[in-house]
Amino acid sequence: MDMDNLNISNLSDMMSSDEVSKVQDISIQCIRDILDSFHIALVNYDNYKEFLEKVPYKRYMDLAAVIRVSVQGVRYPVISNEFLEYFGLEWETLYDMVLRYRQEHTSFIFDTFLNVMLSFGADEADSAMDVPPIFLLTNKNLQFGSSVLLYEGITEDIYNRLGCEYAVIPANTNEVMIVPLDADETDMEMAKEIRSFVSYINEHILRPEEYLSDEIYYYDSNEKKLNILQ
């Protein structure tokens, strides 16, 4: 699987000397200075269970949230337990800092799937198609966009925008689909059909490192949170 962890032994090879100097000060202020290099990423817990023994993470239903770092010469390695211990960092403190920074500086995209397609150059004639009301949730970078689900208040905000409960289909690590649910079961059946389609894509088309989940999540307005649909 395409998932490296950021260890101390190879830190100097992955960061510039200036970045290493900042990190080695072991101060929260210095971490704040390079927060733009840190990203929250969701991965499938079962698929990465062995790897997750080496890195700090936060469990989220059948997923796990890790912190990835954009550094020179390496493609987004994951912060390791060794990294935290060496620099005297608390996982919860770093996680909260990175998540708060991302929510404040990386805006999210929430729009119909069709509108998003059109914004990226799809044929405008497609706008005449009779398509179900499927929404796309991601971030402006279209990278690790599924982590927008972790933004504080986002699930309730989506509920308020839609005016109804909804299903979340974790399409891949970069985006999730949102399906509004009405009072009858037709929309839920549609969500299950979409899940079958996504499962096919997960198995036959999607790169393994982009796979997120075959589950459907359901927003419960009474509990004000997402749960795995049973």
PDB file of C-alpha atoms in Angstrom:
ATOM      1  CA  MET A   1       0.000   0.000   0.000  1.00  0.00           C
ATOM      2  CA  ASP A   2       1.184   3.514  -0.804  1.00  0.00           C
ATOM      3  CA  MET A   3       1.616   4.759   2.746  1.00  0.00           C
ATOM      4  CA  ASP A   4       5.000   5.728   4.189  1.00  0.00           C
ATOM      5  CA  ASN A   5       5.459   6.989   7.728  1.00  0.00           C
ATOM      6  CA  LEU A   6       7.574   9.994   8.679  1.00  0.00           C
ATOM      7  CA  ASN A   7      10.429   8.775  10.909  1.00  0.00           C
ATOM      8  CA  ILE A   8      13.265  10.761  12.450  1.00  0.00           C
ATOM      9  CA  SER A   9      16.009   8.789  10.718  1.00  0.00           C
ATOM     10  CA  ASN A  10      15.010  10.082   7.274  1.00  0.00           C
ATOM     11  CA  LEU A  11      13.671  13.481   8.314  1.00  0.00           C
ATOM     12  CA  SER A  12      16.653  15.410   6.998  1.00  0.00           C
ATOM     13  CA  ASP A  13      16.210  13.804   3.579  1.00  0.00           C
ATOM     14  CA  MET A  14      12.581  14.881   3.393  1.00  0.00           C
ATOM     15  CA  MET A  15      12.656  18.456   4.649  1.00  0.00           C
ATOM     16  CA  SER A  16      14.746  21.452   3.829  1.00  0.00           C
ATOM     17  CA  SER A  17      17.357  22.439   6.417  1.00  0.00           C
ATOM     18  CA  ASP A  18      15.229  25.429   7.351  1.00  0.00           C
ATOM     19  CA  GLU A  19      12.161  23.228   7.953  1.00  0.00           C
ATOM     20  CA  VAL A  20      14.187  20.746  10.015  1.00  0.00           C
ATOM     21  CA  SER A  21      15.503  23.606  12.133  1.00  0.00           C
ATOM     22  CA  LYS A  22      11.980  24.805  12.783  1.00  0.00           C
ATOM     23  CA  VAL A  23      10.721  21.370  13.794  1.00  0.00           C
ATOM     24  CA  GLN A  24      13.701  20.645  16.040  1.00  0.00           C
ATOM     25  CA  ASP A  25      12.893  23.658  18.188  1.00  0.00           C
ATOM     26  CA  ILE A  26      10.105  21.460  19.561  1.00  0.00           C
ATOM     27  CA  SER A  27       7.770  24.395  20.059  1.00  0.00           C
ATOM     28  CA  ILE A  28       4.096  24.631  19.213  1.00  0.00           C
ATOM     29  CA  GLN A  29       4.748  28.009  17.618  1.00  0.00           C
ATOM     30  CA  CYS A  30       7.172  26.469  15.135  1.00  0.00           C
ATOM     31  CA  ILE A  31       4.620  23.789  14.256  1.00  0.00           C
ATOM     32  CA  ARG A  32       2.119  26.572  13.609  1.00  0.00           C
ATOM     33  CA  ASP A  33       4.613  28.149  11.217  1.00  0.00           C
ATOM     34  CA  ILE A  34       4.588  25.062   8.978  1.00  0.00           C
ATOM     35  CA  LEU A  35       0.963  23.966   9.432  1.00  0.00           C
ATOM     36  CA  ASP A  36       0.306  24.422   5.725  1.00  0.00           C
ATOM     37  CA  SER A  37       2.451  21.312   5.163  1.00  0.00           C
ATOM     38  CA  PHE A  38       0.179  19.141   7.342  1.00  0.00           C
ATOM     39  CA  HIS A  39      -2.964  17.415   6.070  1.00  0.00           C
ATOM     40  CA  ILE A  40      -5.645  15.291   7.703  1.00  0.00           C
ATOM     41  CA  ALA A  41      -6.343  12.162   5.650  1.00  0.00           C
ATOM     42  CA  LEU A  42      -8.934   9.432   6.125  1.00  0.00           C
ATOM     43  CA  VAL A  43      -8.042   5.799   5.419  1.00  0.00           C
ATOM     44  CA  ASN A  44      -9.882   2.520   5.802  1.00  0.00           C
ATOM     45  CA  TYR A  45      -9.143   1.190   9.284  1.00  0.00           C
ATOM     46  CA  ASP A  46      -9.184  -2.539   8.471  1.00  0.00           C
ATOM     47  CA  ASN A  47      -7.034  -2.151   5.368  1.00  0.00           C
ATOM     48  CA  TYR A  48      -4.370  -0.230   7.287  1.00  0.00           C
ATOM     49  CA  LYS A  49      -4.678  -1.916  10.692  1.00  0.00           C
ATOM     50  CA  GLU A  50      -1.090  -3.195  10.693  1.00  0.00           C
ATOM     51  CA  PHE A  51       0.296   0.139   9.505  1.00  0.00           C
ATOM     52  CA  LEU A  52      -1.757   2.025  12.111  1.00  0.00           C
ATOM     53  CA  GLU A  53       0.170   0.241  14.870  1.00  0.00           C
ATOM     54  CA  LYS A  54       3.156   2.466  13.958  1.00  0.00           C
ATOM     55  CA  VAL A  55       1.371   5.812  13.629  1.00  0.00           C
ATOM     56  CA  PRO A  56      -1.006   7.912  15.730  1.00  0.00           C
ATOM     57  CA  TYR A  57      -4.562   8.084  14.442  1.00  0.00           C
ATOM     58  CA  LYS A  58      -8.112   9.015  15.385  1.00  0.00           C
ATOM     59  CA  ARG A  59     -10.844   6.406  14.789  1.00  0.00           C
ATOM     60  CA  TYR A  60     -13.901   7.526  12.821  1.00  0.00           C
ATOM     61  CA  MET A  61     -16.472   4.763  12.288  1.00  0.00           C
ATOM     62  CA  ASP A  62     -14.769   2.222   9.969  1.00  0.00           C
ATOM     63  CA  LEU A  63     -12.094   4.782   9.083  1.00  0.00           C
ATOM     64  CA  ALA A  64      -8.993   6.266  10.708  1.00  0.00           C
ATOM     65  CA  ALA A  65      -7.758   9.853  10.488  1.00  0.00           C
ATOM     66  CA  VAL A  66      -3.991  10.287  10.158  1.00  0.00           C
ATOM     67  CA  ILE A  67      -1.754  13.307   9.547  1.00  0.00           C
ATOM     68  CA  ARG A  68       0.212  13.424   6.313  1.00  0.00           C
ATOM     69  CA  VAL A  69       2.991  15.895   5.562  1.00  0.00           C
ATOM     70  CA  SER A  70       3.988  17.427   2.238  1.00  0.00           C
ATOM     71  CA  VAL A  71       7.796  17.402   2.268  1.00  0.00           C
ATOM     72  CA  GLN A  72      10.536  17.510  -0.323  1.00  0.00           C
ATOM     73  CA  GLY A  73      11.159  14.335  -2.319  1.00  0.00           C
ATOM     74  CA  VAL A  74       8.508  12.211  -0.575  1.00  0.00           C
ATOM     75  CA  ARG A  75       4.803  11.995  -1.351  1.00  0.00           C
ATOM     76  CA  TYR A  76       2.888  12.781   1.825  1.00  0.00           C
ATOM     77  CA  PRO A  77       4.397  10.460   4.462  1.00  0.00           C
ATOM     78  CA  VAL A  78       2.363   9.915   7.629  1.00  0.00           C
ATOM     79  CA  ILE A  79       3.398  11.324  11.027  1.00  0.00           C
ATOM     80  CA  SER A  80       4.723   8.426  13.106  1.00  0.00           C
ATOM     81  CA  ASN A  81       4.641   7.677  16.834  1.00  0.00           C
ATOM     82  CA  GLU A  82       8.421   8.085  16.829  1.00  0.00           C
ATOM     83  CA  PHE A  83       8.074  11.571  15.352  1.00  0.00           C
ATOM     84  CA  LEU A  84       5.706  12.672  18.142  1.00  0.00           C
ATOM     85  CA  GLU A  85       7.865  11.160  20.878  1.00  0.00           C
ATOM     86  CA  TYR A  86      11.096  12.664  19.572  1.00  0.00           C
ATOM     87  CA  PHE A  87       9.697  16.172  19.364  1.00  0.00           C
ATOM     88  CA  GLY A  88       7.627  15.911  22.536  1.00  0.00           C
ATOM     89  CA  LEU A  89       4.319  16.486  20.758  1.00  0.00           C
ATOM     90  CA  GLU A  90       0.929  15.320  22.007  1.00  0.00           C
ATOM     91  CA  TRP A  91      -1.134  13.638  19.299  1.00  0.00           C
ATOM     92  CA  GLU A  92      -4.443  15.258  20.278  1.00  0.00           C
ATOM     93  CA  THR A  93      -2.822  18.704  20.354  1.00  0.00           C
ATOM     94  CA  LEU A  94      -1.274  18.291  16.907  1.00  0.00           C
ATOM     95  CA  TYR A  95      -4.429  16.730  15.450  1.00  0.00           C
ATOM     96  CA  ASP A  96      -6.650  19.545  16.748  1.00  0.00           C
ATOM     97  CA  MET A  97      -4.213  22.186  15.446  1.00  0.00           C
ATOM     98  CA  VAL A  98      -4.052  20.664  11.969  1.00  0.00           C
ATOM     99  CA  LEU A  99      -7.800  20.078  11.721  1.00  0.00           C
ATOM    100  CA  ARG A 100      -8.580  23.619  12.893  1.00  0.00           C
ATOM    101  CA  TYR A 101      -6.041  25.043  10.433  1.00  0.00           C
ATOM    102  CA  ARG A 102      -7.495  23.050   7.545  1.00  0.00           C
ATOM    103  CA  GLN A 103     -11.039  24.091   8.392  1.00  0.00           C
ATOM    104  CA  GLU A 104     -10.005  27.755   8.527  1.00  0.00           C
ATOM    105  CA  HIS A 105      -7.718  27.799   5.462  1.00  0.00           C
ATOM    106  CA  THR A 106      -8.962  25.035   3.149  1.00  0.00           C
ATOM    107  CA  SER A 107     -12.552  25.784   2.220  1.00  0.00           C
ATOM    108  CA  PHE A 108     -14.868  22.936   1.295  1.00  0.00           C
ATOM    109  CA  ILE A 109     -16.937  22.356  -1.828  1.00  0.00           C
ATOM    110  CA  PHE A 110     -20.542  21.248  -1.391  1.00  0.00           C
ATOM    111  CA  ASP A 111     -22.551  21.243  -4.600  1.00  0.00           C
ATOM    112  CA  THR A 112     -24.490  18.918  -6.844  1.00  0.00           C
ATOM    113  CA  PHE A 113     -22.364  16.312  -8.527  1.00  0.00           C
ATOM    114  CA  LEU A 114     -23.480  17.698 -11.897  1.00  0.00           C
ATOM    115  CA  ASN A 115     -22.474  21.286 -11.073  1.00  0.00           C
ATOM    116  CA  VAL A 116     -19.048  20.147  -9.925  1.00  0.00           C
ATOM    117  CA  MET A 117     -18.602  18.206 -13.163  1.00  0.00           C
ATOM    118  CA  LEU A 118     -19.584  21.283 -15.171  1.00  0.00           C
ATOM    119  CA  SER A 119     -17.195  23.482 -13.217  1.00  0.00           C
ATOM    120  CA  PHE A 120     -14.373  21.174 -14.284  1.00  0.00           C
ATOM    121  CA  GLY A 121     -15.255  21.348 -17.960  1.00  0.00           C
ATOM    122  CA  ALA A 122     -17.928  18.709 -18.487  1.00  0.00           C
ATOM    123  CA  ASP A 123     -20.218  19.171 -21.500  1.00  0.00           C
ATOM    124  CA  GLU A 124     -22.907  21.707 -20.642  1.00  0.00           C
ATOM    125  CA  ALA A 125     -25.402  19.609 -22.572  1.00  0.00           C
ATOM    126  CA  ASP A 126     -25.191  17.163 -19.676  1.00  0.00           C
ATOM    127  CA  SER A 127     -26.970  19.728 -17.495  1.00  0.00           C
ATOM    128  CA  ALA A 128     -30.202  18.779 -19.236  1.00  0.00           C
ATOM    129  CA  MET A 129     -29.953  15.203 -17.975  1.00  0.00           C
ATOM    130  CA  ASP A 130     -32.470  13.965 -15.451  1.00  0.00           C
ATOM    131  CA  VAL A 131     -30.122  13.016 -12.629  1.00  0.00           C
ATOM    132  CA  PRO A 132     -30.900  12.251  -8.980  1.00  0.00           C
ATOM    133  CA  PRO A 133     -29.995  14.914  -6.398  1.00  0.00           C
ATOM    134  CA  ILE A 134     -26.515  13.696  -5.531  1.00  0.00           C
ATOM    135  CA  PHE A 135     -24.125  16.164  -3.923  1.00  0.00           C
ATOM    136  CA  LEU A 136     -20.355  16.107  -3.767  1.00  0.00           C
ATOM    137  CA  LEU A 137     -18.390  17.064  -0.649  1.00  0.00           C
ATOM    138  CA  THR A 138     -14.650  17.707  -0.902  1.00  0.00           C
ATOM    139  CA  ASN A 139     -12.127  20.500  -0.343  1.00  0.00           C
ATOM    140  CA  LYS A 140     -10.930  23.181  -2.733  1.00  0.00           C
ATOM    141  CA  ASN A 141      -7.697  21.276  -3.338  1.00  0.00           C
ATOM    142  CA  LEU A 142      -9.549  18.068  -4.282  1.00  0.00           C
ATOM    143  CA  GLN A 143      -6.960  16.244  -2.185  1.00  0.00           C
ATOM    144  CA  PHE A 144      -7.751  14.296   0.987  1.00  0.00           C
ATOM    145  CA  GLY A 145     -11.188  15.899   0.569  1.00  0.00           C
ATOM    146  CA  SER A 146     -13.047  13.164   2.450  1.00  0.00           C
ATOM    147  CA  SER A 147     -11.507  14.601   5.633  1.00  0.00           C
ATOM    148  CA  VAL A 148     -13.965  17.507   5.340  1.00  0.00           C
ATOM    149  CA  LEU A 149     -16.348  15.148   7.168  1.00  0.00           C
ATOM    150  CA  LEU A 150     -14.213  15.834  10.254  1.00  0.00           C
ATOM    151  CA  TYR A 151     -14.697  19.614  10.143  1.00  0.00           C
ATOM    152  CA  GLU A 152     -16.481  20.834  13.249  1.00  0.00           C
ATOM    153  CA  GLY A 153     -20.202  21.270  12.619  1.00  0.00           C
ATOM    154  CA  ILE A 154     -20.044  20.170   8.960  1.00  0.00           C
ATOM    155  CA  THR A 155     -22.513  17.285   9.202  1.00  0.00           C
ATOM    156  CA  GLU A 156     -25.119  19.474  10.912  1.00  0.00           C
ATOM    157  CA  ASP A 157     -24.437  22.259   8.408  1.00  0.00           C
ATOM    158  CA  ILE A 158     -25.193  19.886   5.524  1.00  0.00           C
ATOM    159  CA  TYR A 159     -28.414  18.832   7.248  1.00  0.00           C
ATOM    160  CA  ASN A 160     -29.460  22.482   7.552  1.00  0.00           C
ATOM    161  CA  ARG A 161     -28.619  23.160   3.897  1.00  0.00           C
ATOM    162  CA  LEU A 162     -30.574  20.155   2.654  1.00  0.00           C
ATOM    163  CA  GLY A 163     -33.434  20.447   5.122  1.00  0.00           C
ATOM    164  CA  CYS A 164     -33.526  16.679   5.576  1.00  0.00           C
ATOM    165  CA  GLU A 165     -31.511  13.707   6.718  1.00  0.00           C
ATOM    166  CA  TYR A 166     -29.028  12.238   4.262  1.00  0.00           C
ATOM    167  CA  ALA A 167     -26.732   9.366   3.404  1.00  0.00           C
ATOM    168  CA  VAL A 168     -22.979   9.724   2.909  1.00  0.00           C
ATOM    169  CA  ILE A 169     -21.241   7.486   0.407  1.00  0.00           C
ATOM    170  CA  PRO A 170     -17.452   7.544   0.965  1.00  0.00           C
ATOM    171  CA  ALA A 171     -16.512   7.403  -2.718  1.00  0.00           C
ATOM    172  CA  ASN A 172     -12.744   7.674  -2.192  1.00  0.00           C
ATOM    173  CA  THR A 173     -10.126   9.427  -0.054  1.00  0.00           C
ATOM    174  CA  ASN A 174     -10.603  12.675  -1.985  1.00  0.00           C
ATOM    175  CA  GLU A 175     -14.382  13.055  -1.961  1.00  0.00           C
ATOM    176  CA  VAL A 176     -17.668  11.751  -0.600  1.00  0.00           C
ATOM    177  CA  MET A 177     -21.167  11.748  -2.071  1.00  0.00           C
ATOM    178  CA  ILE A 178     -24.211  13.083  -0.228  1.00  0.00           C
ATOM    179  CA  VAL A 179     -27.694  11.717  -0.988  1.00  0.00           C
ATOM    180  CA  PRO A 180     -30.697  13.567   0.548  1.00  0.00           C
ATOM    181  CA  LEU A 181     -33.283  11.209   2.048  1.00  0.00           C
ATOM    182  CA  ASP A 182     -37.037  11.818   1.988  1.00  0.00           C
ATOM    183  CA  ALA A 183     -39.720  10.331   4.210  1.00  0.00           C
ATOM    184  CA  ASP A 184     -40.170   7.153   2.152  1.00  0.00           C
ATOM    185  CA  GLU A 185     -37.556   4.559   1.321  1.00  0.00           C
ATOM    186  CA  THR A 186     -36.936   5.414  -2.344  1.00  0.00           C
ATOM    187  CA  ASP A 187     -33.937   7.637  -1.675  1.00  0.00           C
ATOM    188  CA  MET A 188     -32.399   5.092   0.671  1.00  0.00           C
ATOM    189  CA  GLU A 189     -32.745   2.434  -1.997  1.00  0.00           C
ATOM    190  CA  MET A 190     -31.048   4.785  -4.449  1.00  0.00           C
ATOM    191  CA  ALA A 191     -28.223   5.308  -1.935  1.00  0.00           C
ATOM    192  CA  LYS A 192     -27.783   1.533  -1.697  1.00  0.00           C
ATOM    193  CA  GLU A 193     -27.702   1.248  -5.489  1.00  0.00           C
ATOM    194  CA  ILE A 194     -25.032   3.958  -5.614  1.00  0.00           C
ATOM    195  CA  ARG A 195     -23.066   2.092  -2.942  1.00  0.00           C
ATOM    196  CA  SER A 196     -23.093  -1.012  -5.158  1.00  0.00           C
ATOM    197  CA  PHE A 197     -21.781   1.077  -8.036  1.00  0.00           C
ATOM    198  CA  VAL A 198     -19.079   2.629  -5.824  1.00  0.00           C
ATOM    199  CA  SER A 199     -18.114  -0.825  -4.531  1.00  0.00           C
ATOM    200  CA  TYR A 200     -17.599  -1.936  -8.120  1.00  0.00           C
ATOM    201  CA  ILE A 201     -15.403   1.113  -8.788  1.00  0.00           C
ATOM    202  CA  ASN A 202     -13.488   0.435  -5.556  1.00  0.00           C
ATOM    203  CA  GLU A 203     -12.725  -3.114  -6.633  1.00  0.00           C
ATOM    204  CA  HIS A 204     -12.076  -2.692 -10.337  1.00  0.00           C
ATOM    205  CA  ILE A 205     -11.082   0.906 -11.080  1.00  0.00           C
ATOM    206  CA  LEU A 206      -9.922   2.853  -8.021  1.00  0.00           C
ATOM    207  CA  ARG A 207      -6.263   2.771  -7.038  1.00  0.00           C
ATOM    208  CA  PRO A 208      -5.805   0.880  -3.736  1.00  0.00           C
ATOM    209  CA  GLU A 209      -4.421   3.954  -1.932  1.00  0.00           C
ATOM    210  CA  GLU A 210      -7.588   5.927  -2.827  1.00  0.00           C
ATOM    211  CA  TYR A 211      -9.996   3.312  -1.450  1.00  0.00           C
ATOM    212  CA  LEU A 212     -11.998   4.487   1.554  1.00  0.00           C
ATOM    213  CA  SER A 213     -15.009   2.296   2.333  1.00  0.00           C
ATOM    214  CA  ASP A 214     -17.879   0.228   0.929  1.00  0.00           C
ATOM    215  CA  GLU A 215     -20.186   1.353   3.744  1.00  0.00           C
ATOM    216  CA  ILE A 216     -22.942   3.963   3.732  1.00  0.00           C
ATOM    217  CA  TYR A 217     -23.162   6.500   6.546  1.00  0.00           C
ATOM    218  CA  TYR A 218     -26.490   7.918   7.688  1.00  0.00           C
ATOM    219  CA  TYR A 219     -26.966  11.306   9.350  1.00  0.00           C
ATOM    220  CA  ASP A 220     -29.265  11.035  12.378  1.00  0.00           C
ATOM    221  CA  SER A 221     -30.715  14.477  13.120  1.00  0.00           C
ATOM    222  CA  ASN A 222     -31.642  13.428  16.656  1.00  0.00           C
ATOM    223  CA  GLU A 223     -28.131  12.300  17.541  1.00  0.00           C
ATOM    224  CA  LYS A 224     -26.626  14.972  15.253  1.00  0.00           C
ATOM    225  CA  LYS A 225     -23.965  12.626  13.967  1.00  0.00           C
ATOM    226  CA  LEU A 226     -23.178  10.084  11.271  1.00  0.00           C
ATOM    227  CA  ASN A 227     -23.568   6.365  11.855  1.00  0.00           C
ATOM    228  CA  ILE A 228     -22.845   3.362   9.657  1.00  0.00           C
ATOM    229  CA  LEU A 229     -26.055   2.265   7.972  1.00  0.00           C
ATOM    230  CA  GLN A 230     -26.913  -1.258   9.112  1.00  0.00           C
TER     231      GLN A 230
END
